[in-house]
PDB file of C-alpha atoms in Angstrom:
ATOM      1  CA  MET A   1     234.483 149.801 162.266  1.00  0.00           C
ATOM      2  CA  ARG A   2     235.550 146.592 163.958  1.00  0.00           C
ATOM      3  CA  LEU A   3     237.781 144.052 162.216  1.00  0.00           C
ATOM      4  CA  SER A   4     236.783 140.415 162.447  1.00  0.00           C
ATOM      5  CA  LYS A   5     239.237 138.028 164.059  1.00  0.00           C
ATOM      6  CA  PRO A   6     240.839 135.329 161.910  1.00  0.00           C
ATOM      7  CA  THR A   7     238.966 132.045 161.629  1.00  0.00           C
ATOM      8  CA  GLN A   8     240.578 128.702 162.411  1.00  0.00           C
ATOM      9  CA  CYS A   9     240.886 128.113 158.654  1.00  0.00           C
ATOM     10  CA  ASP A  10     242.634 131.478 158.275  1.00  0.00           C
ATOM     11  CA  ARG A  11     245.081 130.536 161.021  1.00  0.00           C
ATOM     12  CA  VAL A  12     245.818 127.101 159.539  1.00  0.00           C
ATOM     13  CA  LEU A  13     246.365 128.586 156.081  1.00  0.00           C
ATOM     14  CA  LYS A  14     248.720 131.261 157.435  1.00  0.00           C
ATOM     15  CA  TYR A  15     250.651 128.663 159.457  1.00  0.00           C
ATOM     16  CA  MET A  16     251.176 126.492 156.371  1.00  0.00           C
ATOM     17  CA  ASN A  17     252.289 129.557 154.380  1.00  0.00           C
ATOM     18  CA  ASP A  18     254.682 130.640 157.147  1.00  0.00           C
ATOM     19  CA  PHE A  19     256.124 127.236 158.114  1.00  0.00           C
ATOM     20  CA  GLY A  20     255.489 125.013 155.082  1.00  0.00           C
ATOM     21  CA  SER A  21     253.333 122.378 156.789  1.00  0.00           C
ATOM     22  CA  ILE A  22     251.246 121.617 159.873  1.00  0.00           C
ATOM     23  CA  SER A  23     250.431 118.592 162.041  1.00  0.00           C
ATOM     24  CA  SER A  24     247.504 118.097 164.418  1.00  0.00           C
ATOM     25  CA  PHE A  25     249.816 118.629 167.398  1.00  0.00           C
ATOM     26  CA  GLU A  26     251.052 121.952 165.999  1.00  0.00           C
ATOM     27  CA  ALA A  27     247.519 123.023 165.130  1.00  0.00           C
ATOM     28  CA  PHE A  28     246.345 122.351 168.683  1.00  0.00           C
ATOM     29  CA  SER A  29     249.343 123.685 170.604  1.00  0.00           C
ATOM     30  CA  GLU A  30     250.076 126.737 168.409  1.00  0.00           C
ATOM     31  CA  LEU A  31     246.634 127.673 167.070  1.00  0.00           C
ATOM     32  CA  GLY A  32     244.077 126.122 169.403  1.00  0.00           C
ATOM     33  CA  VAL A  33     242.585 124.082 166.546  1.00  0.00           C
ATOM     34  CA  ALA A  34     241.360 120.793 168.013  1.00  0.00           C
ATOM     35  CA  HIS A  35     240.288 118.996 164.808  1.00  0.00           C
ATOM     36  CA  LEU A  36     242.737 119.807 162.018  1.00  0.00           C
ATOM     37  CA  PRO A  37     241.370 117.278 159.457  1.00  0.00           C
ATOM     38  CA  ARG A  38     238.035 119.147 159.415  1.00  0.00           C
ATOM     39  CA  ARG A  39     239.763 122.508 158.849  1.00  0.00           C
ATOM     40  CA  ILE A  40     241.819 120.938 156.029  1.00  0.00           C
ATOM     41  CA  LEU A  41     238.598 119.665 154.423  1.00  0.00           C
ATOM     42  CA  ASP A  42     237.077 123.161 154.762  1.00  0.00           C
ATOM     43  CA  LEU A  43     240.123 124.668 153.028  1.00  0.00           C
ATOM     44  CA  LYS A  44     239.959 122.067 150.233  1.00  0.00           C
ATOM     45  CA  GLU A  45     236.274 122.869 149.744  1.00  0.00           C
ATOM     46  CA  ARG A  46     237.294 126.520 149.339  1.00  0.00           C
ATOM     47  CA  GLY A  47     239.611 125.565 146.487  1.00  0.00           C
ATOM     48  CA  HIS A  48     243.000 125.170 148.183  1.00  0.00           C
ATOM     49  CA  THR A  49     245.141 122.251 147.065  1.00  0.00           C
ATOM     50  CA  ILE A  50     246.575 120.545 150.137  1.00  0.00           C
ATOM     51  CA  LYS A  51     248.591 117.339 150.268  1.00  0.00           C
ATOM     52  CA  ASP A  52     249.039 115.081 153.254  1.00  0.00           C
ATOM     53  CA  GLU A  53     251.749 112.596 154.079  1.00  0.00           C
ATOM     54  CA  TRP A  54     252.591 110.386 157.000  1.00  0.00           C
ATOM     55  CA  ASP A  55     255.407 111.561 159.253  1.00  0.00           C
ATOM     56  CA  LYS A  56     257.119 109.802 162.166  1.00  0.00           C
ATOM     57  CA  SER A  57     258.571 110.990 165.431  1.00  0.00           C
ATOM     58  CA  LYS A  58     259.174 109.800 168.979  1.00  0.00           C
ATOM     59  CA  ASN A  59     256.848 110.581 171.850  1.00  0.00           C
ATOM     60  CA  ARG A  60     258.005 111.556 175.338  1.00  0.00           C
ATOM     61  CA  TYR A  61     258.497 107.875 176.180  1.00  0.00           C
ATOM     62  CA  GLY A  62     260.774 107.253 173.206  1.00  0.00           C
ATOM     63  CA  GLU A  63     258.136 105.286 171.324  1.00  0.00           C
ATOM     64  CA  SER A  64     257.683 105.741 167.578  1.00  0.00           C
ATOM     65  CA  VAL A  65     254.475 107.503 166.556  1.00  0.00           C
ATOM     66  CA  SER A  66     253.015 108.258 163.120  1.00  0.00           C
ATOM     67  CA  PHE A  67     250.912 111.275 162.237  1.00  0.00           C
ATOM     68  CA  LYS A  68     249.667 113.208 159.204  1.00  0.00           C
ATOM     69  CA  ARG A  69     251.413 116.388 158.075  1.00  0.00           C
ATOM     70  CA  TYR A  70     249.554 118.742 155.730  1.00  0.00           C
ATOM     71  CA  SER A  71     251.060 121.245 153.298  1.00  0.00           C
ATOM     72  CA  LEU A  72     249.862 123.562 150.563  1.00  0.00           C
ATOM     73  CA  VAL A  73     250.539 122.621 146.975  1.00  0.00           C
ATOM     74  CA  GLU A  74     251.530 125.554 144.810  1.00  0.00           C
ATOM     75  CA  VAL A  75     249.515 125.574 141.644  1.00  0.00           C
ATOM     76  CA  GLN A  76     251.714 126.201 138.632  1.00  0.00           C
ATOM     77  CA  SER A  77     250.245 128.488 136.023  1.00  0.00           C
ATOM     78  CA  GLU A  78     250.949 127.706 132.377  1.00  0.00           C
TER      79      GLU A  78
END
């Protein structure tokens, strides 16, 4: 029996669980996921609660850049 390889959604979900959040740059460079917003939408459609927020950093030229960072929201049970 052959095991199936993880999907891009599986990889993104595991990355967020392991590291707390993910950006498009991390998704591309670490996971090979070229369009993170689509994978986030897929995960939301599967019932995951994911928040996004704007983050800032400097690029290689020292210029300020803004980008979205996505993280899982833990659902609290009552």
